[in-house]
mmCIF file of C-alpha atoms in Angstrom:
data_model
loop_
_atom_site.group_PDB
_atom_site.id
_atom_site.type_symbol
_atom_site.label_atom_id
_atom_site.label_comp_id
_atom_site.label_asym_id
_atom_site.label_seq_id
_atom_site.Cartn_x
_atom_site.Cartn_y
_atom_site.Cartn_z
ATOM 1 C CA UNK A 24 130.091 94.822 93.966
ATOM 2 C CA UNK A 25 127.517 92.719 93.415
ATOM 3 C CA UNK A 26 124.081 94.255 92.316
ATOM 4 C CA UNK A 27 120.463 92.560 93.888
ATOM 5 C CA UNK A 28 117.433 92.875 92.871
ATOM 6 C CA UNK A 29 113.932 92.116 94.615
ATOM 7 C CA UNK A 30 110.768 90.833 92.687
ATOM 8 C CA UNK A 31 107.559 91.137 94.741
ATOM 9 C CA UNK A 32 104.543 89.542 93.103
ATOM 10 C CA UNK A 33 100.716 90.022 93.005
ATOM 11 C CA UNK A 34 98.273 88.210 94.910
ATOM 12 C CA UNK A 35 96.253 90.832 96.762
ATOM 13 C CA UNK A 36 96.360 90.656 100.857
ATOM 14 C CA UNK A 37 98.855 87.175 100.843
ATOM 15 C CA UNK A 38 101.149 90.121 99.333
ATOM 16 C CA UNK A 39 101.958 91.344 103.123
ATOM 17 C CA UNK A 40 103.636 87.882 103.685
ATOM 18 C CA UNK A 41 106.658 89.771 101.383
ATOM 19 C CA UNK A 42 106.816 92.027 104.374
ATOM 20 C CA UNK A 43 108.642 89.745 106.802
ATOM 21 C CA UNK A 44 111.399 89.300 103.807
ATOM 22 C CA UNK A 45 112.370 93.032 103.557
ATOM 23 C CA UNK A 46 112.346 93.047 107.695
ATOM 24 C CA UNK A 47 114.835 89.669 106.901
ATOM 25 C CA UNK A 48 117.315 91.506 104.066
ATOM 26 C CA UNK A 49 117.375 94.524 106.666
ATOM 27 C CA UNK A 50 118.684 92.266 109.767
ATOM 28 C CA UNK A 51 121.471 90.366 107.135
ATOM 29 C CA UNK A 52 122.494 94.031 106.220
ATOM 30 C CA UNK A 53 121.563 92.705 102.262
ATOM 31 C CA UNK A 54 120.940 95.951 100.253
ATOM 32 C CA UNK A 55 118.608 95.862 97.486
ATOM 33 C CA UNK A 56 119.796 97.927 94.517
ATOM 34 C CA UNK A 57 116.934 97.448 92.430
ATOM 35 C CA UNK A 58 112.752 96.271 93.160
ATOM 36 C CA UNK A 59 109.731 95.768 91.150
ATOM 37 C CA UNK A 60 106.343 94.662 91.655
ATOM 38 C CA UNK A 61 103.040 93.653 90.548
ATOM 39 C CA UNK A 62 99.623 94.446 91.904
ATOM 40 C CA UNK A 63 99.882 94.369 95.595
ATOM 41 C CA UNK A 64 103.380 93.359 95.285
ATOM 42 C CA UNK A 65 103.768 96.951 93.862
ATOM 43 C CA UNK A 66 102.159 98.937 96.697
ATOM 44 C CA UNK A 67 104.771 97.032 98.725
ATOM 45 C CA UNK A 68 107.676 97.508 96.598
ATOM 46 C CA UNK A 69 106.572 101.268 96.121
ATOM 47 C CA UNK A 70 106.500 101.816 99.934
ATOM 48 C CA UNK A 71 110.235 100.024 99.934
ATOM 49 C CA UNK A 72 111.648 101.949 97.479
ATOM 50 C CA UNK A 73 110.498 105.406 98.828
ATOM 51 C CA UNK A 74 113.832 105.138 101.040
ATOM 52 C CA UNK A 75 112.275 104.504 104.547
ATOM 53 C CA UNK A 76 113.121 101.504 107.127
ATOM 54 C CA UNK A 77 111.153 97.917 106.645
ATOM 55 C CA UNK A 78 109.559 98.438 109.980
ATOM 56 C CA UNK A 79 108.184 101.765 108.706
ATOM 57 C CA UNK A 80 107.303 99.970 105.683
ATOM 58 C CA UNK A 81 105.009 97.182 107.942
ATOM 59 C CA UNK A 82 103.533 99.897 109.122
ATOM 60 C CA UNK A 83 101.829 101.789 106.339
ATOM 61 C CA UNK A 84 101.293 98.932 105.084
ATOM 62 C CA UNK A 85 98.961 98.212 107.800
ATOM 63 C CA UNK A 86 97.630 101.550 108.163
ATOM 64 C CA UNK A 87 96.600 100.972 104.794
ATOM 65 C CA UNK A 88 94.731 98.057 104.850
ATOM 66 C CA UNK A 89 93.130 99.603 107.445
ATOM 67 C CA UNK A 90 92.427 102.366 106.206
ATOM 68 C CA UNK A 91 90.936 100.518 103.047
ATOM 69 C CA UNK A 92 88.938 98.545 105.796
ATOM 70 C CA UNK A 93 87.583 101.269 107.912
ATOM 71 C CA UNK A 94 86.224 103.083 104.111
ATOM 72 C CA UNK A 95 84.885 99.551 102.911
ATOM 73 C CA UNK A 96 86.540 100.671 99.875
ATOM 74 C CA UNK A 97 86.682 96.620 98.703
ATOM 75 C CA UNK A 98 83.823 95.871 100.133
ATOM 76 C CA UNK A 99 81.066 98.472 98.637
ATOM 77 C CA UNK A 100 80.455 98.929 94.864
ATOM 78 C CA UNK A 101 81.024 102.444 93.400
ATOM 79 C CA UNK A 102 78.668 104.712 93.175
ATOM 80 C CA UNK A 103 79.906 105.252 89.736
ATOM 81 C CA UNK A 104 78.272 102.217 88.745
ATOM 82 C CA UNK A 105 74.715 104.160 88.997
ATOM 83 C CA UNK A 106 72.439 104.979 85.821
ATOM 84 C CA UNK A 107 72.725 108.804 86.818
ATOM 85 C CA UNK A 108 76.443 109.176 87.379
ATOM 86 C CA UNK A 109 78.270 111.113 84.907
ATOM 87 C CA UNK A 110 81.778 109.339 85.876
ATOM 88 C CA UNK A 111 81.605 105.621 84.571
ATOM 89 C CA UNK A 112 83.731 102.650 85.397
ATOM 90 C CA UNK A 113 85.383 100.298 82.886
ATOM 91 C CA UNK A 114 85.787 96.406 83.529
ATOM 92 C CA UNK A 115 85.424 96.734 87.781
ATOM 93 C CA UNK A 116 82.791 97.714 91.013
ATOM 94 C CA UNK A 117 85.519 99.103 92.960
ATOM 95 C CA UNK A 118 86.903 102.646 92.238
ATOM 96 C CA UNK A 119 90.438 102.920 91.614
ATOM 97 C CA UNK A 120 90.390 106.207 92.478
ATOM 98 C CA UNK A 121 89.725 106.096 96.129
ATOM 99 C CA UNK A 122 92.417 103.602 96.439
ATOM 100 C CA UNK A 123 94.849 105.455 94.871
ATOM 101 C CA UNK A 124 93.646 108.860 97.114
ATOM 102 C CA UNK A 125 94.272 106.875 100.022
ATOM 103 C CA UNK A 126 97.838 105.276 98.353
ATOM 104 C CA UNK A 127 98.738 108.943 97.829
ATOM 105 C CA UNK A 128 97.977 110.147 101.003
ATOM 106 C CA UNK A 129 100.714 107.479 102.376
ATOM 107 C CA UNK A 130 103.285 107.932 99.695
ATOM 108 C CA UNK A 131 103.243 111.952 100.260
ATOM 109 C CA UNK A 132 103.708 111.459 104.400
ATOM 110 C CA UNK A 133 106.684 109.299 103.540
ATOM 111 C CA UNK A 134 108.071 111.822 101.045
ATOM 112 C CA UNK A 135 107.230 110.979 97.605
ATOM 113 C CA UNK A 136 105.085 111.926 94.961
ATOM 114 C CA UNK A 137 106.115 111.214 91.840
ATOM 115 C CA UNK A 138 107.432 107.873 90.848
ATOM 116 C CA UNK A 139 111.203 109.644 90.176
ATOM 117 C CA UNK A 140 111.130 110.975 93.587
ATOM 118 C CA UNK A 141 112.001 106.946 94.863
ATOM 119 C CA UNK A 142 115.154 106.698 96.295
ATOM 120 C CA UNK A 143 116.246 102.798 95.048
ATOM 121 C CA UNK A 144 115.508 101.984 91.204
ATOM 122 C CA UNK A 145 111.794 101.147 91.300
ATOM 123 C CA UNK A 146 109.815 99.423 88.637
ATOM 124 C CA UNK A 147 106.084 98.605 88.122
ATOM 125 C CA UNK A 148 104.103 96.805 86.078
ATOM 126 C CA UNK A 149 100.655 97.108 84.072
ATOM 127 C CA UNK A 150 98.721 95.434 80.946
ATOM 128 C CA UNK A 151 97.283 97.410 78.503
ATOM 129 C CA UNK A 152 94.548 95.931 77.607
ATOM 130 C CA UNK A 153 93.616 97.842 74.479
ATOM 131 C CA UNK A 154 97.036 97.152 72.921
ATOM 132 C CA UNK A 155 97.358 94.173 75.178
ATOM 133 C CA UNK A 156 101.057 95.529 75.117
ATOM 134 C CA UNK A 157 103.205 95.444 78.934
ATOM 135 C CA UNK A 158 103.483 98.860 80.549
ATOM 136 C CA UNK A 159 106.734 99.377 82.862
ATOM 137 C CA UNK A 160 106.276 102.371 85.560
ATOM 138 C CA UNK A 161 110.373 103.309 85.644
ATOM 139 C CA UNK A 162 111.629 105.429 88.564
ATOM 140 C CA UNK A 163 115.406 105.681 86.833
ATOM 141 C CA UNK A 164 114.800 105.598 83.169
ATOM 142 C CA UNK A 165 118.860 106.270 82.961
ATOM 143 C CA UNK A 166 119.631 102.876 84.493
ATOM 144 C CA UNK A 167 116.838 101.236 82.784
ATOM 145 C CA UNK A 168 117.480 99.494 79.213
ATOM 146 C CA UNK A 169 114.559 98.167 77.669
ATOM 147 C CA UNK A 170 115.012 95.025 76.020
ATOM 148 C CA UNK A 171 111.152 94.429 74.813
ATOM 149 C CA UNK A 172 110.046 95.953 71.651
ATOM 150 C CA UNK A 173 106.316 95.090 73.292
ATOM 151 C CA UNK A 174 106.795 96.983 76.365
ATOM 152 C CA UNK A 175 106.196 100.188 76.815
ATOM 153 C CA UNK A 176 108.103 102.235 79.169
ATOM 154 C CA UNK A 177 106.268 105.358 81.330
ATOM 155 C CA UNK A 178 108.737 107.246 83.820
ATOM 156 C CA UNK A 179 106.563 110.293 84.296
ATOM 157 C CA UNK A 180 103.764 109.549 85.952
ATOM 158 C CA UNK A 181 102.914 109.900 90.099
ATOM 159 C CA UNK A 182 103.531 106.532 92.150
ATOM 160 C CA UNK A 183 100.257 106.509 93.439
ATOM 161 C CA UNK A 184 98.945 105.911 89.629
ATOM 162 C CA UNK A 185 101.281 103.912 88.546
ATOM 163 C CA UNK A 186 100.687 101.503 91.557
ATOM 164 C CA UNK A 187 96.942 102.000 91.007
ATOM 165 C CA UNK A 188 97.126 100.841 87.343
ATOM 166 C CA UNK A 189 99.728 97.969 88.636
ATOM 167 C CA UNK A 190 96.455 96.978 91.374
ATOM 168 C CA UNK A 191 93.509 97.053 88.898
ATOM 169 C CA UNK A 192 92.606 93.239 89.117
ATOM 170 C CA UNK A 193 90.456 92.641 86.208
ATOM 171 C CA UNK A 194 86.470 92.855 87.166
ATOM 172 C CA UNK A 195 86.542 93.528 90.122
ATOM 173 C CA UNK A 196 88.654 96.821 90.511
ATOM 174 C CA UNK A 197 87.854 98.838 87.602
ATOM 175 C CA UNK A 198 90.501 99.593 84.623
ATOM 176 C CA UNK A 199 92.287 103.306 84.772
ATOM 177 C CA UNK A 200 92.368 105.282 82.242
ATOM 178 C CA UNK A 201 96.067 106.971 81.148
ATOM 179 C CA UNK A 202 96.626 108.962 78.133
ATOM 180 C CA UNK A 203 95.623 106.328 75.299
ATOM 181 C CA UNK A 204 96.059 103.611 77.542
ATOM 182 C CA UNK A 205 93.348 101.568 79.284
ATOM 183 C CA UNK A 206 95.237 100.041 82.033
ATOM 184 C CA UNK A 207 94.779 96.743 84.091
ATOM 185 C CA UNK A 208 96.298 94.812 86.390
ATOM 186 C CA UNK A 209 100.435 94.057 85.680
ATOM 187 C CA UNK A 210 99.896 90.209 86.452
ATOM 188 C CA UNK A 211 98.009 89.618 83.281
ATOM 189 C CA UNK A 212 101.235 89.603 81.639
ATOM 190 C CA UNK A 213 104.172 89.417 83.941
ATOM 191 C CA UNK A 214 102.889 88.791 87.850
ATOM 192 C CA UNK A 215 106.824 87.962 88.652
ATOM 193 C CA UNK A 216 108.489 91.089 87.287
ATOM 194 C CA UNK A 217 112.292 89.765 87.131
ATOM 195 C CA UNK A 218 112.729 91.075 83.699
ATOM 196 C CA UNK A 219 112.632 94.597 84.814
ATOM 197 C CA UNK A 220 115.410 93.527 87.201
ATOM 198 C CA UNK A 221 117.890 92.871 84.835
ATOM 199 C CA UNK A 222 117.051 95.692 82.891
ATOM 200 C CA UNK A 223 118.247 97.694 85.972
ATOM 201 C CA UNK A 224 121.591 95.727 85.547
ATOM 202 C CA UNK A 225 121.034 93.624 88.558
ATOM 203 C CA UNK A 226 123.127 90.857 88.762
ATOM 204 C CA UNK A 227 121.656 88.075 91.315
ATOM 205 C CA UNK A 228 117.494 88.130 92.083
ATOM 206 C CA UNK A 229 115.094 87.329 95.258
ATOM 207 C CA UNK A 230 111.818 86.054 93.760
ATOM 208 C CA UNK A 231 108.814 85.995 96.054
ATOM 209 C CA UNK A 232 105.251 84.362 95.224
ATOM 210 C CA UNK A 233 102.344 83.184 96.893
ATOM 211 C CA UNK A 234 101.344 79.915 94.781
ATOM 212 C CA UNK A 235 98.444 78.191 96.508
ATOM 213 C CA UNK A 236 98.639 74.730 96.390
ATOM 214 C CA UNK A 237 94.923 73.849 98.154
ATOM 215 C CA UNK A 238 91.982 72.792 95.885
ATOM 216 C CA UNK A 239 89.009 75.277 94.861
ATOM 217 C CA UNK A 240 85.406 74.821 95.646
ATOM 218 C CA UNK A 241 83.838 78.178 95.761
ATOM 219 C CA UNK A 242 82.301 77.461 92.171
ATOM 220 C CA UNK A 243 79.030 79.209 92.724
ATOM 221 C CA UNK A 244 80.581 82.267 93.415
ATOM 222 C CA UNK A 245 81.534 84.275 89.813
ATOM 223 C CA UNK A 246 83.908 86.745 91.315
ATOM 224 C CA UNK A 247 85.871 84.098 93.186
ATOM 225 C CA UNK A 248 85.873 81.839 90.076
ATOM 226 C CA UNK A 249 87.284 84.934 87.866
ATOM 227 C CA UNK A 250 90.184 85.366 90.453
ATOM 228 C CA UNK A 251 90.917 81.142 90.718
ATOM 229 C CA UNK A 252 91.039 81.598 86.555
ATOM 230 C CA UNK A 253 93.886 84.416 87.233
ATOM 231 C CA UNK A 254 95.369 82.847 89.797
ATOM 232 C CA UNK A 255 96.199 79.638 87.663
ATOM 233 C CA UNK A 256 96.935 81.970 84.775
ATOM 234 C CA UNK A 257 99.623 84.093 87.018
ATOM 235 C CA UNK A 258 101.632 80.552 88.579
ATOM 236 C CA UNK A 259 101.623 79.034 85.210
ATOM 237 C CA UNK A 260 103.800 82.091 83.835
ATOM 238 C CA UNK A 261 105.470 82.605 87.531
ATOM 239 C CA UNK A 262 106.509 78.759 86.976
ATOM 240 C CA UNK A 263 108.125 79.176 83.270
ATOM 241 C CA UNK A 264 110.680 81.974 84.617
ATOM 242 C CA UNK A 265 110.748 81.684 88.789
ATOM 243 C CA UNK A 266 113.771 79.170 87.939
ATOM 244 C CA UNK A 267 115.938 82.629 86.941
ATOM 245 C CA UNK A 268 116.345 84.039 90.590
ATOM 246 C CA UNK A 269 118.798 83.152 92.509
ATOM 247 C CA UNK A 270 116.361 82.529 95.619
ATOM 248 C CA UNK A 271 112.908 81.959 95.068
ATOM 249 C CA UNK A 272 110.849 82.155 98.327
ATOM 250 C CA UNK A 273 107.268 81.110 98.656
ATOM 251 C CA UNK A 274 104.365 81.462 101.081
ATOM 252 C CA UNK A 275 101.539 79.297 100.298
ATOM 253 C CA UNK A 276 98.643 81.132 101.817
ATOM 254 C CA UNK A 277 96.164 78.421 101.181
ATOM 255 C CA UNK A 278 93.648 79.526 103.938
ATOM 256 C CA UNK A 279 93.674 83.681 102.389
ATOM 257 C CA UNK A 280 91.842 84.838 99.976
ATOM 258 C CA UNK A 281 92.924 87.589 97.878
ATOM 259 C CA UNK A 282 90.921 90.363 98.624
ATOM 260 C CA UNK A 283 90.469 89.364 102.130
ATOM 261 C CA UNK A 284 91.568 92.622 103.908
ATOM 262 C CA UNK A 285 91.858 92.360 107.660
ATOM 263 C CA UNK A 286 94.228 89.437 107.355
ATOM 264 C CA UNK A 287 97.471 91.049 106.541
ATOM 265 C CA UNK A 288 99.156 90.579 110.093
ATOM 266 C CA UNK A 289 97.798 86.696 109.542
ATOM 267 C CA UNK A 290 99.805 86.837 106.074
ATOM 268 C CA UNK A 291 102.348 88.611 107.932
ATOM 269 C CA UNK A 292 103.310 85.926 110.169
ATOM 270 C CA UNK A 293 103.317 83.088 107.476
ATOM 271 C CA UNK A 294 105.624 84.914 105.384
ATOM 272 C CA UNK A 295 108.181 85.115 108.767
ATOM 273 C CA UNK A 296 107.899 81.510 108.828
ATOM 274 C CA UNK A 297 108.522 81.015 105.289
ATOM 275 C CA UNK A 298 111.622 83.319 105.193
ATOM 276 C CA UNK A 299 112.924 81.864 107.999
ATOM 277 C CA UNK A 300 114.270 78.713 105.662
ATOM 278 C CA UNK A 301 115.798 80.916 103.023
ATOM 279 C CA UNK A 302 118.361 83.250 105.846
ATOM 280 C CA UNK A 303 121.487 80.943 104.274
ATOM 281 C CA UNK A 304 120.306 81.492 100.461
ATOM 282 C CA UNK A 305 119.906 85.333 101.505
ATOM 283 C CA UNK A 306 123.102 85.438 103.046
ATOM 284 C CA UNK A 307 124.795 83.406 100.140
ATOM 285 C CA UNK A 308 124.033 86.390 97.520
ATOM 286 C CA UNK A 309 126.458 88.576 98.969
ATOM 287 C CA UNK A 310 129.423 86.332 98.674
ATOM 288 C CA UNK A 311 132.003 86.569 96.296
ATOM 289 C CA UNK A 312 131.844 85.247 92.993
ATOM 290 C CA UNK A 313 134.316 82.620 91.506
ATOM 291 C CA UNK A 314 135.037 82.466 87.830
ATOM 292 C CA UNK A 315 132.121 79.460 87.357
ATOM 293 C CA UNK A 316 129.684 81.148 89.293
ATOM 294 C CA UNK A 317 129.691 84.402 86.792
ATOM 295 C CA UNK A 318 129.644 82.521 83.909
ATOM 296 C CA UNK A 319 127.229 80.244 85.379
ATOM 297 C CA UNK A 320 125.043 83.672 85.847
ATOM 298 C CA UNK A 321 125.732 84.962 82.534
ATOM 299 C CA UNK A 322 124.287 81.648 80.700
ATOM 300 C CA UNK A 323 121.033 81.122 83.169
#
């Protein structure tokens, strides 16, 4: 039986545009025995792997955003940030915290808690950045086989924290604090988390980014100019490994911009449109595997 993984990256809202692709795997009757995330991609992979439908999944992911929306949660600084308050933020103006209340909330109304309480083999990622070492949130440590000597691995921890940590885009949502760690956003280091996959034993991958390919002009704006530096940062690496999935599916959301909440049904609709000319890949991973094509695998 051949084993699939899923690798969701970050990229903030354009993440929903991965939505349409678990609706698409769901239709083919393609089961997904392993799925990671980064950042946003995380929230939706942690939603996924909590065991419920990918309509049901579209939906808290909107509630969500909406949610996040209606609390101008990305929209109004912390009032951490003030002289007076005794709880400080590291390296961010929004609060982690209430995103991860509200993440919680979701998680615990679909049934899960903790990150072992996932019912398909979940992994997230996070950066360190005192160590500047990879941190992998594991849901099945007992499938899981490590093969980095510079990642650490963290399998008891709730999801809402690990997907928090995973979400923490550098200035601008602040840095969470676990244990020893200081913990930031997984896309520093690995924003297309295949590796993970074939630590779970997976044996074919769906890769899904959101490389831009429009020009930037918002110069005068430091925030904006922090994220463009990321974003080239994040397809550079995404580039140097997307080539090991067996399907690599793309939405380039040139018009969104990442923290642009109130667009994910927008995002949402490209990403149906961009699936839409991958169905025969999709469909392809499920058939049987001659001689070549294994050792073809084994050597990619």
């Amino acid at each position: 039986m051949i084993k699939i993984g899923l690798a969701l990256s970050g990229g903030g809202i354009k993440a929903f545009s991965q939505l349409p692709v678990l609706a698409t795997l769901a239709k083919e009757k393609i089961n997904i025995d392993a799925i990671s995330g980064t950042s946003m991609g995380s929230v939706i992979a942690a939603l996924f792997a909590s065991g419920v439908t990918a309509e049901d999944v579209m939906q808290a992911a909107l509630d969500l955003e909406k949610e996040i929306e209606d609390k101008k949660i990305m929209k109004r600084p912390s009032m951490k940030l003030l002289p007076f308050s005794k709880e400080k933020l590291t390296g961010g103006f929004v609060d982690g915290q209430d995103l991860e209340d509200v993440l919680e909330a979701k998680l615990i109304e679909l049934g899960v808690e903790h990150i072992r309480d996932v019912k398909i083999p979940l992994a997230i990622t996070a950066v360190d950045v005192i160590t500047g070492k990879k941190i992998m949130f594991v849901s099945h440590p007992e499938d899981y086989v490590n093969k980095d000597t510079d990642t650490i691995v963290i399998t008891d921890i709730s999801l809402a924290k690990a997907v928090r940590a995973s979400c923490s885009f550098p200035f601008v949502i602040a840095a969470m604090e676990y244990e020893d760690y200081l913990l930031v956003d997984g896309g520093l280091r690995q924003n297309l988390p295949l590796e993970p996959l074939y630590n779970y034993g997976v044996d074919k991958t769906i890769a899904v980014t959101m490389h831009s390919t429009s020009e930037f002009h918002d110069t005068n704006s430091l925030v904006a100019l922090g994220i463009r530096v990321m974003d080239i940062m994040r397809i550079e690496a995404d580039q140097e490994i997307v080539h090991q999935a067996d399907v690599h599916i793309n939405v380039p959301l040139d018009k969104v911009w990442v923290f642009e909440i109130g667009k994910g049904k927008y995002t949402i609709d490209q990403g149906a449109h961009a699936i839409s000319e991958h169905i025969d890949q999709l469909k392809g991973l499920t058939k049987p595997e001659s001689f070549m094509d294994k050792l073809r695998r084994k050597f990619k």
